[in-house]
GROMACS .gro file of C-alpha atoms in nm:
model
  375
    1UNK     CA    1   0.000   0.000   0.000
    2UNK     CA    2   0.120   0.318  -0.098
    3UNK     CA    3   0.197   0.588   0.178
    4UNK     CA    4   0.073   0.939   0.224
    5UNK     CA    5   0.329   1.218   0.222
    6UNK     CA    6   0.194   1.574   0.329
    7UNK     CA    7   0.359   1.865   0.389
    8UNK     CA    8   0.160   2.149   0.619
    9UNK     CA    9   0.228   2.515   0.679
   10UNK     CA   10  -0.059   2.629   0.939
   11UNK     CA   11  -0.086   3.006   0.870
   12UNK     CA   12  -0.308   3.253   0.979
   13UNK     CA   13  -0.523   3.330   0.682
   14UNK     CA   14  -0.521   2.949   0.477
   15UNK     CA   15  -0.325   2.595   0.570
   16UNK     CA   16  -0.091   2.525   0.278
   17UNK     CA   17  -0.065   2.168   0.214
   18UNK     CA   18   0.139   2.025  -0.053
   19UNK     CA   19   0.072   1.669  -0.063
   20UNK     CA   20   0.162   1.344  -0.286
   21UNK     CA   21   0.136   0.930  -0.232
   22UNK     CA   22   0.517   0.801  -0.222
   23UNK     CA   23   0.458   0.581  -0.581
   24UNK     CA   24   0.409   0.791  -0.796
   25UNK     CA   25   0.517   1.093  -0.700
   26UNK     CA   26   0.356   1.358  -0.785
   27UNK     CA   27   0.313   1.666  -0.586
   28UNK     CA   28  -0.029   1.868  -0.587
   29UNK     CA   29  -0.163   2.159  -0.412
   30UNK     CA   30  -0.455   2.170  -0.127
   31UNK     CA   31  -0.539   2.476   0.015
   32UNK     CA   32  -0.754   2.438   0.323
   33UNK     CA   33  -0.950   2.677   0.526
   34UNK     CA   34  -0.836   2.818   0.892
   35UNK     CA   35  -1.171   2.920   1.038
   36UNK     CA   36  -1.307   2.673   1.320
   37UNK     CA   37  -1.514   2.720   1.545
   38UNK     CA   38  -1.656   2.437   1.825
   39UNK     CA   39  -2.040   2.276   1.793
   40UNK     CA   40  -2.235   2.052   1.918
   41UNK     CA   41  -2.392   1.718   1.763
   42UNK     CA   42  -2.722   1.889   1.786
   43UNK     CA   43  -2.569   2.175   1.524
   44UNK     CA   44  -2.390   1.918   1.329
   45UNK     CA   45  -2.737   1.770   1.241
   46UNK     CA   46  -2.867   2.047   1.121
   47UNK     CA   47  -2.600   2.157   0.926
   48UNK     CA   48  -2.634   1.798   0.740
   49UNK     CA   49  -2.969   1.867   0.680
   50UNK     CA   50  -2.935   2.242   0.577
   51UNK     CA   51  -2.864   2.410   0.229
   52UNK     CA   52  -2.542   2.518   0.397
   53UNK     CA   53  -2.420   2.119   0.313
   54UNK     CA   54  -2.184   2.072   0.052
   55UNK     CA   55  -1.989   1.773  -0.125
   56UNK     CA   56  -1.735   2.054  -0.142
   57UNK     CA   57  -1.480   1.959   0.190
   58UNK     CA   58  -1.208   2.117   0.142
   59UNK     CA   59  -1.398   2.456   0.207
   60UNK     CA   60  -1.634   2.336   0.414
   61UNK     CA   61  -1.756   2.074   0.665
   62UNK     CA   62  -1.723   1.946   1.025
   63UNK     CA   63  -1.490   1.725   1.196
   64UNK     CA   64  -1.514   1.510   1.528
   65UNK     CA   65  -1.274   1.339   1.712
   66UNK     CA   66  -1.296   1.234   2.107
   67UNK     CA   67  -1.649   1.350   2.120
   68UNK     CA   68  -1.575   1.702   2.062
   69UNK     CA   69  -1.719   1.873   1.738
   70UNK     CA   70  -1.575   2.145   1.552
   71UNK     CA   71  -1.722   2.355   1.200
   72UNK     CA   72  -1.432   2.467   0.980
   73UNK     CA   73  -1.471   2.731   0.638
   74UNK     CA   74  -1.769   2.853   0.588
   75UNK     CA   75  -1.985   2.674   0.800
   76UNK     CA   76  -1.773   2.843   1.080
   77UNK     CA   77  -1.797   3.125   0.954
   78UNK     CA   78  -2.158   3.119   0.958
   79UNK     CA   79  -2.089   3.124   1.379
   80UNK     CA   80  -1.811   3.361   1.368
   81UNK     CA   81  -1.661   3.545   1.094
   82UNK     CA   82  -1.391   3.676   1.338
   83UNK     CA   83  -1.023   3.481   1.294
   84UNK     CA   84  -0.845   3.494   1.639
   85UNK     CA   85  -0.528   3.599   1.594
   86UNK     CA   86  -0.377   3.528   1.911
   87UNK     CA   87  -0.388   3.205   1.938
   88UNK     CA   88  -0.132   2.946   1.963
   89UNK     CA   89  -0.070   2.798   1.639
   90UNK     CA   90  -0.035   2.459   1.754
   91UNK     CA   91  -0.350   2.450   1.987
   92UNK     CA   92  -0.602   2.430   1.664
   93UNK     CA   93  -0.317   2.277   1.456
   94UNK     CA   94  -0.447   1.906   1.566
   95UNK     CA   95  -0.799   1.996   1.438
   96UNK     CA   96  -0.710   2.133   1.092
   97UNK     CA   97  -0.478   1.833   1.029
   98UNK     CA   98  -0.745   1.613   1.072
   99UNK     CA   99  -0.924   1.822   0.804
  100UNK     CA  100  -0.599   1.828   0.629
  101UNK     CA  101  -0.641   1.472   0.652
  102UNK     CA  102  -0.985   1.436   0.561
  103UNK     CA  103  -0.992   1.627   0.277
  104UNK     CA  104  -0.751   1.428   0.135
  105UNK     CA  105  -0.843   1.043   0.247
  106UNK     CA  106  -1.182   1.138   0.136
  107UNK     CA  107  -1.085   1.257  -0.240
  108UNK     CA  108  -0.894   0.946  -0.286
  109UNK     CA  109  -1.088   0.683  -0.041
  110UNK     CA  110  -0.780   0.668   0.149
  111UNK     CA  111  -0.854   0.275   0.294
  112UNK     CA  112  -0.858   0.283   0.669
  113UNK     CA  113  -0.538   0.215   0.897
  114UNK     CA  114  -0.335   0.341   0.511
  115UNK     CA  115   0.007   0.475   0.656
  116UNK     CA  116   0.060   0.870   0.640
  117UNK     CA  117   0.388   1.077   0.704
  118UNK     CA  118   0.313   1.421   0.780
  119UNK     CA  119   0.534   1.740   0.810
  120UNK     CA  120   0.427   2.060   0.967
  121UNK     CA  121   0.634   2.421   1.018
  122UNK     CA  122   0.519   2.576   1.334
  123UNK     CA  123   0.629   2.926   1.481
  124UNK     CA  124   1.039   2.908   1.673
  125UNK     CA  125   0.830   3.004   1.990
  126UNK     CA  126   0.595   2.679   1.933
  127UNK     CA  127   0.825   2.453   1.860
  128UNK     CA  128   0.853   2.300   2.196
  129UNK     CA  129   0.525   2.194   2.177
  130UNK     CA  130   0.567   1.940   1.887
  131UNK     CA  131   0.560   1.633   2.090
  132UNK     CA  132   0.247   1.722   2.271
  133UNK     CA  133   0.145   1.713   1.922
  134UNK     CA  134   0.276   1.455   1.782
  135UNK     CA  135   0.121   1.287   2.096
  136UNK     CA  136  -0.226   1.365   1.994
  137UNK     CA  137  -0.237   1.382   1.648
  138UNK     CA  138  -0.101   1.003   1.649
  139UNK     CA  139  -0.345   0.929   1.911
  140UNK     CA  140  -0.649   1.082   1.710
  141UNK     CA  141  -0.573   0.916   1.400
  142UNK     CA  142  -0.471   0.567   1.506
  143UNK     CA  143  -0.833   0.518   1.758
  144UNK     CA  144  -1.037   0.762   1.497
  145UNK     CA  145  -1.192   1.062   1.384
  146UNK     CA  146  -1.572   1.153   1.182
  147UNK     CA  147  -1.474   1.334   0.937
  148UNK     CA  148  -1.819   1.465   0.720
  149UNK     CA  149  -2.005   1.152   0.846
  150UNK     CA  150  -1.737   0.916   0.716
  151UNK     CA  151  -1.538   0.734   1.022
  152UNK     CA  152  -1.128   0.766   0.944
  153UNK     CA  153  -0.849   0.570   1.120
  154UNK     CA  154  -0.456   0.597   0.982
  155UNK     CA  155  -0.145   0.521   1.083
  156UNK     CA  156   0.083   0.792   1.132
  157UNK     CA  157   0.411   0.644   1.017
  158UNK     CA  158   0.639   0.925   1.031
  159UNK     CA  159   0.622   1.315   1.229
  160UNK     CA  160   0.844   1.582   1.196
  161UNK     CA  161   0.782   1.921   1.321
  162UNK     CA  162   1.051   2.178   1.185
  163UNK     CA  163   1.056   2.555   1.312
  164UNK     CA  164   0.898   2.797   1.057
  165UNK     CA  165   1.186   2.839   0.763
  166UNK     CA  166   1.300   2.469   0.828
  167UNK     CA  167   1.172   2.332   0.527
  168UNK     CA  168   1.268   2.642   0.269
  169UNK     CA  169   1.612   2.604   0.448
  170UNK     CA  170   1.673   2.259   0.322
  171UNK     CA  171   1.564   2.335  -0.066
  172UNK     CA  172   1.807   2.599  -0.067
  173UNK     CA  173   2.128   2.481   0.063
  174UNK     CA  174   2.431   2.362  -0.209
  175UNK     CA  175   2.752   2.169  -0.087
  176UNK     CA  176   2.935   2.531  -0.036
  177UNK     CA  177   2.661   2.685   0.206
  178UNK     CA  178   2.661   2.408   0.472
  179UNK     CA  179   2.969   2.546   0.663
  180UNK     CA  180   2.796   2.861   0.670
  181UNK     CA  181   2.638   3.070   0.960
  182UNK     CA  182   2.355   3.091   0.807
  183UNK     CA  183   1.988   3.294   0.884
  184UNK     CA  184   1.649   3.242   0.789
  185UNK     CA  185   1.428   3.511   0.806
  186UNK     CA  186   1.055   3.412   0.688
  187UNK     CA  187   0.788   3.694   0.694
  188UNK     CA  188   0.420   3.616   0.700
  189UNK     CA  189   0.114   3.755   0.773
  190UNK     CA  190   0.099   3.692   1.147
  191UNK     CA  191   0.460   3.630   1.250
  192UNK     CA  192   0.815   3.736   1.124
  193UNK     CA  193   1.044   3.425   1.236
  194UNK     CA  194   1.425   3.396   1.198
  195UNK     CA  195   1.631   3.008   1.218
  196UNK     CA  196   1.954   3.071   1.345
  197UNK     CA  197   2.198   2.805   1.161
  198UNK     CA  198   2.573   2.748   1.216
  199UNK     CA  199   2.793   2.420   1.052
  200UNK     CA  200   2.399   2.292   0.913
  201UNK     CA  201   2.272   2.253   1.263
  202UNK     CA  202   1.978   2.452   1.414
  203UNK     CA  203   2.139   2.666   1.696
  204UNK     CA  204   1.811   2.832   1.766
  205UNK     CA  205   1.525   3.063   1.652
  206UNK     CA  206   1.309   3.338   1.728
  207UNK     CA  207   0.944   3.435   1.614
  208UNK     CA  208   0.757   3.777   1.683
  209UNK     CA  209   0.400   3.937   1.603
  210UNK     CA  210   0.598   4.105   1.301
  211UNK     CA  211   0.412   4.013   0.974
  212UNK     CA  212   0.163   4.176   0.755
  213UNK     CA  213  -0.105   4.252   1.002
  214UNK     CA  214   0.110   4.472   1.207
  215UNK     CA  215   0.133   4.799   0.969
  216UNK     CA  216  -0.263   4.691   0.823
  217UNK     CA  217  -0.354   4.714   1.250
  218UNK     CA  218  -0.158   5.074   1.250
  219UNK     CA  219  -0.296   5.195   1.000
  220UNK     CA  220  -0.643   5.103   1.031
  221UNK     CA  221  -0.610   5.239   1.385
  222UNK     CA  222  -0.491   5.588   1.246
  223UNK     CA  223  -0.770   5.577   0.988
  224UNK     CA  224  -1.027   5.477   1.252
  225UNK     CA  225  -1.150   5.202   0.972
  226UNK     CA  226  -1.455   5.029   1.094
  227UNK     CA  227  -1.466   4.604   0.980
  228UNK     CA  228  -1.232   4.321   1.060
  229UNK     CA  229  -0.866   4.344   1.017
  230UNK     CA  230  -0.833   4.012   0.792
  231UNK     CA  231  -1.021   4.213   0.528
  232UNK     CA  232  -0.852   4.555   0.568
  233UNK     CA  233  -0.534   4.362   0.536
  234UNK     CA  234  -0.635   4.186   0.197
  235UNK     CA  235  -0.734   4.497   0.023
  236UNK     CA  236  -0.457   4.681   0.143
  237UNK     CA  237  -0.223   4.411   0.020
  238UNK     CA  238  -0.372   4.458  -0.351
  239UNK     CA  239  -0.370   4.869  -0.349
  240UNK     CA  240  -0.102   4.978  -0.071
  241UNK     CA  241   0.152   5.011  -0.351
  242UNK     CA  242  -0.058   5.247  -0.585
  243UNK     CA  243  -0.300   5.410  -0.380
  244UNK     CA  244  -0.511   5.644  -0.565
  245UNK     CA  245  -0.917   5.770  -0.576
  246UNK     CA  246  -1.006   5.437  -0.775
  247UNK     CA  247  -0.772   5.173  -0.565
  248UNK     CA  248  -0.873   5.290  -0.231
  249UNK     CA  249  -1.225   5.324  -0.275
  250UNK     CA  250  -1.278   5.005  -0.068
  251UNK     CA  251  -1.131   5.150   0.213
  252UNK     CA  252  -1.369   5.513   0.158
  253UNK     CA  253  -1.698   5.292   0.304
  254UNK     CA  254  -2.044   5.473   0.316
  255UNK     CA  255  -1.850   5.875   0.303
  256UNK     CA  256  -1.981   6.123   0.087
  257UNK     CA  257  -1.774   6.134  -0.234
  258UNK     CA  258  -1.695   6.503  -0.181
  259UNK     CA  259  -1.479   6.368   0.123
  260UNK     CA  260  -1.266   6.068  -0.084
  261UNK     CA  261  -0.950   6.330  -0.149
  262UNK     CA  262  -0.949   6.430   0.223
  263UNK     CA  263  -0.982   6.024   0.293
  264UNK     CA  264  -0.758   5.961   0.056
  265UNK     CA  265  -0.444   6.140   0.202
  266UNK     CA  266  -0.542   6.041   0.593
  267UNK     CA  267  -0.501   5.695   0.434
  268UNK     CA  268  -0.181   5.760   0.229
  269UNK     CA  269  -0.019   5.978   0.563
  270UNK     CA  270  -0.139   5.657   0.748
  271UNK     CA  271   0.029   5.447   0.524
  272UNK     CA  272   0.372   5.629   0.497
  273UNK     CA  273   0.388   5.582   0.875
  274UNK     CA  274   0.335   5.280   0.963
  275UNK     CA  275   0.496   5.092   0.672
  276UNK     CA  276   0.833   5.309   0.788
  277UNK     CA  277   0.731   5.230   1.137
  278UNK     CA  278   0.732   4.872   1.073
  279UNK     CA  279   1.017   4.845   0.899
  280UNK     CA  280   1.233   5.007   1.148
  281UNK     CA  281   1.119   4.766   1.391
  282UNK     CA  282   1.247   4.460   1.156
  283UNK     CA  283   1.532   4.637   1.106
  284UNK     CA  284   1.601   4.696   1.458
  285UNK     CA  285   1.528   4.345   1.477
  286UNK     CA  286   1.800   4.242   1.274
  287UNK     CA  287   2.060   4.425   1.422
  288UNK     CA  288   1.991   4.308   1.743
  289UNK     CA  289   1.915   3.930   1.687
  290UNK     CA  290   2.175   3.818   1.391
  291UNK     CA  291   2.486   3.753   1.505
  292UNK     CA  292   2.757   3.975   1.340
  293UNK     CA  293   2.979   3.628   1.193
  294UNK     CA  294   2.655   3.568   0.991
  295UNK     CA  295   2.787   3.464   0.641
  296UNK     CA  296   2.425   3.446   0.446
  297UNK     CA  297   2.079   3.531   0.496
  298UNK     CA  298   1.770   3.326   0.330
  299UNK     CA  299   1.476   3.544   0.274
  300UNK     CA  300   1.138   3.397   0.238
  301UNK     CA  301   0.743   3.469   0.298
  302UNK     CA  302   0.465   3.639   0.105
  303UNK     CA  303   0.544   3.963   0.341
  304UNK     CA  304   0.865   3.943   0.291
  305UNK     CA  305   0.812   3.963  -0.095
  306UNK     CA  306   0.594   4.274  -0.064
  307UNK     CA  307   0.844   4.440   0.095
  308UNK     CA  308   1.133   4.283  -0.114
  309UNK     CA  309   1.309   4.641  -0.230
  310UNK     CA  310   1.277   4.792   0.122
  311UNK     CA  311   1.414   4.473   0.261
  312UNK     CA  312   1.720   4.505   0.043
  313UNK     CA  313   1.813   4.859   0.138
  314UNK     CA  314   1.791   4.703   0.500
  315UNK     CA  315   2.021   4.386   0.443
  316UNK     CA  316   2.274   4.588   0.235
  317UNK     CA  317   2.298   4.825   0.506
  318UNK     CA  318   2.395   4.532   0.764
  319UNK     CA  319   2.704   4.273   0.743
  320UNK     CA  320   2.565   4.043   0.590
  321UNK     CA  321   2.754   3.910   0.283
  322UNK     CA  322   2.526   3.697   0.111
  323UNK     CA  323   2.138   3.745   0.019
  324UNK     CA  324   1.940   3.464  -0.107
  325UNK     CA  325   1.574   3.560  -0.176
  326UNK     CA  326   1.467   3.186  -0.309
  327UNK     CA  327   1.441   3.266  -0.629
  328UNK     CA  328   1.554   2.900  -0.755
  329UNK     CA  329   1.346   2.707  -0.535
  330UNK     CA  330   1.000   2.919  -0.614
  331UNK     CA  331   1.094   2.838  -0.960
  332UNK     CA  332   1.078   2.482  -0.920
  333UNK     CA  333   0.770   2.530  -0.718
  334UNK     CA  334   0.601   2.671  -1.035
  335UNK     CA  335   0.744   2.373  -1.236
  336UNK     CA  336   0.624   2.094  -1.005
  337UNK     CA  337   0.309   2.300  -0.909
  338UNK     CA  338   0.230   2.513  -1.214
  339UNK     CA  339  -0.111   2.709  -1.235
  340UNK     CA  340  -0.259   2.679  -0.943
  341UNK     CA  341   0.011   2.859  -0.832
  342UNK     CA  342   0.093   3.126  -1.056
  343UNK     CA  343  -0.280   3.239  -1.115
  344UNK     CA  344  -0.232   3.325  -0.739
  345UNK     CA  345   0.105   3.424  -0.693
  346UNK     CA  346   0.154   3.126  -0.420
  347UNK     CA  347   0.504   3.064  -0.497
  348UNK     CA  348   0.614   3.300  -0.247
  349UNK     CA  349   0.451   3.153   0.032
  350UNK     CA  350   0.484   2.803  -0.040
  351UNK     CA  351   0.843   2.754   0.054
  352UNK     CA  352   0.808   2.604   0.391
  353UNK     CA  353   0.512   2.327   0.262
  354UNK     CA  354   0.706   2.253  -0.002
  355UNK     CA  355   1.018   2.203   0.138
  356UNK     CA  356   0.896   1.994   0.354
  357UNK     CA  357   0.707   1.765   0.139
  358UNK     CA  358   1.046   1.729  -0.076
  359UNK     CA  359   1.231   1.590   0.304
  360UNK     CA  360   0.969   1.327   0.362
  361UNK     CA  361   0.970   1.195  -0.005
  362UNK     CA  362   1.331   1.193   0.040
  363UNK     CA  363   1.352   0.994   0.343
  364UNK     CA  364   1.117   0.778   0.187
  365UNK     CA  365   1.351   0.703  -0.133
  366UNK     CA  366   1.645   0.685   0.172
  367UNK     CA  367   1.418   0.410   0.334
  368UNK     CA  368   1.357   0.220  -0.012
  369UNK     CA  369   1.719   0.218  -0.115
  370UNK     CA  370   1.821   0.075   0.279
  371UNK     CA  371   1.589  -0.201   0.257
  372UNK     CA  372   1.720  -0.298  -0.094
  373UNK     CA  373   2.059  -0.274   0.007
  374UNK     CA  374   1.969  -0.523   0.338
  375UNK     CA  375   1.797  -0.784   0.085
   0.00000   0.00000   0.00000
């Protein structure tokens, strides 16, 4: 029976799975939602019996497991449209691996007790927490989970929890850079996190409330912006670099029209601000937390891309010799992923999934060729 490879980056505003069966292999792309919210059976019921149901899983659905029920996408979102951003990554990680899970046994009637090896980033500041879940996750899988109705049990074969940046560090190192003191420095939407490597070993990490959200939350403060944060942040992220009367007309709301050109500059003062705000504090960050013998920096993250020429000016200013922005490895991301992918300009924040994906497929061919070699 062939094995289930997946490789999971948890984020704040959509999981990123990249996922393939060991023979073939052939990576493909799942994006899952992050919204969850608890239920009861009583809910659970209705929701089967509603309009709201849909053969449609991956965005929607409901998933139990030791008789507590949860709601995930939209049906969650029917409860609360509100994403807490606060929480510990790894607290609701357990429940949207499951989905991660269920999505996927239920595409391909995964047979029950089939073998899966999973690999999920989590935040530097949660990574001490990946044997609690290893703990669980193994335990929820191997004695069951409801998953839409359908009953799953699996065997997890193989964990591994790296820090955020552990899996786009391992695509991008060559024979030369592995004597290196090398940095990764991934910025998201919730968290900036930096891996601290020295001789190809992990000599530690840091993660802080330093990603996209931070200058959207300033500047919607300034601006006094009624609505949720999550969508402030995504239209910001689509005009903040060419704000104008048209482009920021999402952001005007129910004002008179005779106001937009006042709006418009409280929004564009707002914006000058904060974005120089918040990248003083990253590169304060920098100066204080990379060591000075640092030899190369790897620079990943869909944040990190937005701000890719301001980043520069920062990192040239510093010590450090070498810049690698990934370049390469989102390039063979395209390749092995191709359109769903470019049609949403993924490849910069796919690094981590896929990375990570690549090490378990590559400790399965490492397995294979052992157990040759022994017969």
């Amino acid at each position: 029976m062939t094995t289930l490879e997946i490789g999971v980056d948890i984020s704040t505003t959509v999981i990123k799975v990249i996922y393939s069966f060991s023979e073939p292999f052939c990576p493909k792309l799942l994006l899952t939602p992050t919204f969850i919210t608890s239920t009861t059976p009583e809910m659970v019921a209705d929701y089967n019996k509603s309009s709201f149901g849909s053969n449609n899983f991956g965005s929607s659905g409901w998933v139990s497991f030791n008789n507590n029920f949860y709601f995930y996408g939209d049906a969650a979102k029917n409860i609360s449209n509100r994403l807490v951003l606060n929480k510990r990554k790894f607290e609701l990680a357990l429940i949207r691996l499951l989905i991660v899970v269920g999505v996927i046994a239920r595409q391909y009637k995964l047979p029950k007790a089939s073998k899966i090896k999973l690999a999920v980033a989590l935040p530097f500041g949660e990574y001490g927490d990946r044997k609690i879940l290893e703990s669980h996750l193994g335990l929820a899988l191997q004695s069951g989970f409801i998953f839409n109705g359908t009953q799953m049990s699996f065997e997890l074969d193989t964990f591994i929890c790296l820090p955020e940046g552990g899996g786009t560090f391992l695509q991008t190192q060559n024979p030369t850079s592995h004597a290196l003191q090398q940095v990764v420095l991934m910025i998201g939407f919730r968290d900036l996190s930096m891996l601290f490597i020295k001789n190809n070993q992990m000599t530690g990490g840091l993660s802080e409330p330093l990603g996209f959200v931070k200058p959207c939350k300033m500047i919607k403060n300034k601006i006094s912006h009624q609505g949720d944060l999550i969508r402030f942040a995504e239209i910001y992220s689509q005009i903040g670099r060419n704000l104008n009367l048209r482009t920021a007309r999402p952001l005007f709301g129910n004002l008179n029209k005779s106001f937009y050109p006042q709006r418009l500059e409280q929004i564009k003062n707002a914006s000058h601000m904060a974005v120089s705000q918040y990248l003083l504090q990253i590169e304060n960050l920098i100066e204080s937390e990379i060591d000075t013998d640092t030899q190369r920096i790897i620079v990943t993250g869909g944040t990190a891309h937005y701000f890719r020429k301001e980043l520069n000016v920062i990192l040239k200013r510093s010590f450090i010799k070498s810049i690698c922005w990934c370049d390469e490895l989102e390039k063979r991301i395209i390749t092995c992923l191709g359109s769903p992918v470019t049609d949403n300009w993924l490849q910069y924040r796919l690094s981590d999934a896929f990375g990570l994906v690549m090490n378990l497929h590559s400790q399965t061919i490492t397995e294979r060729r052992e157990k040759s070699n022994a017969h």
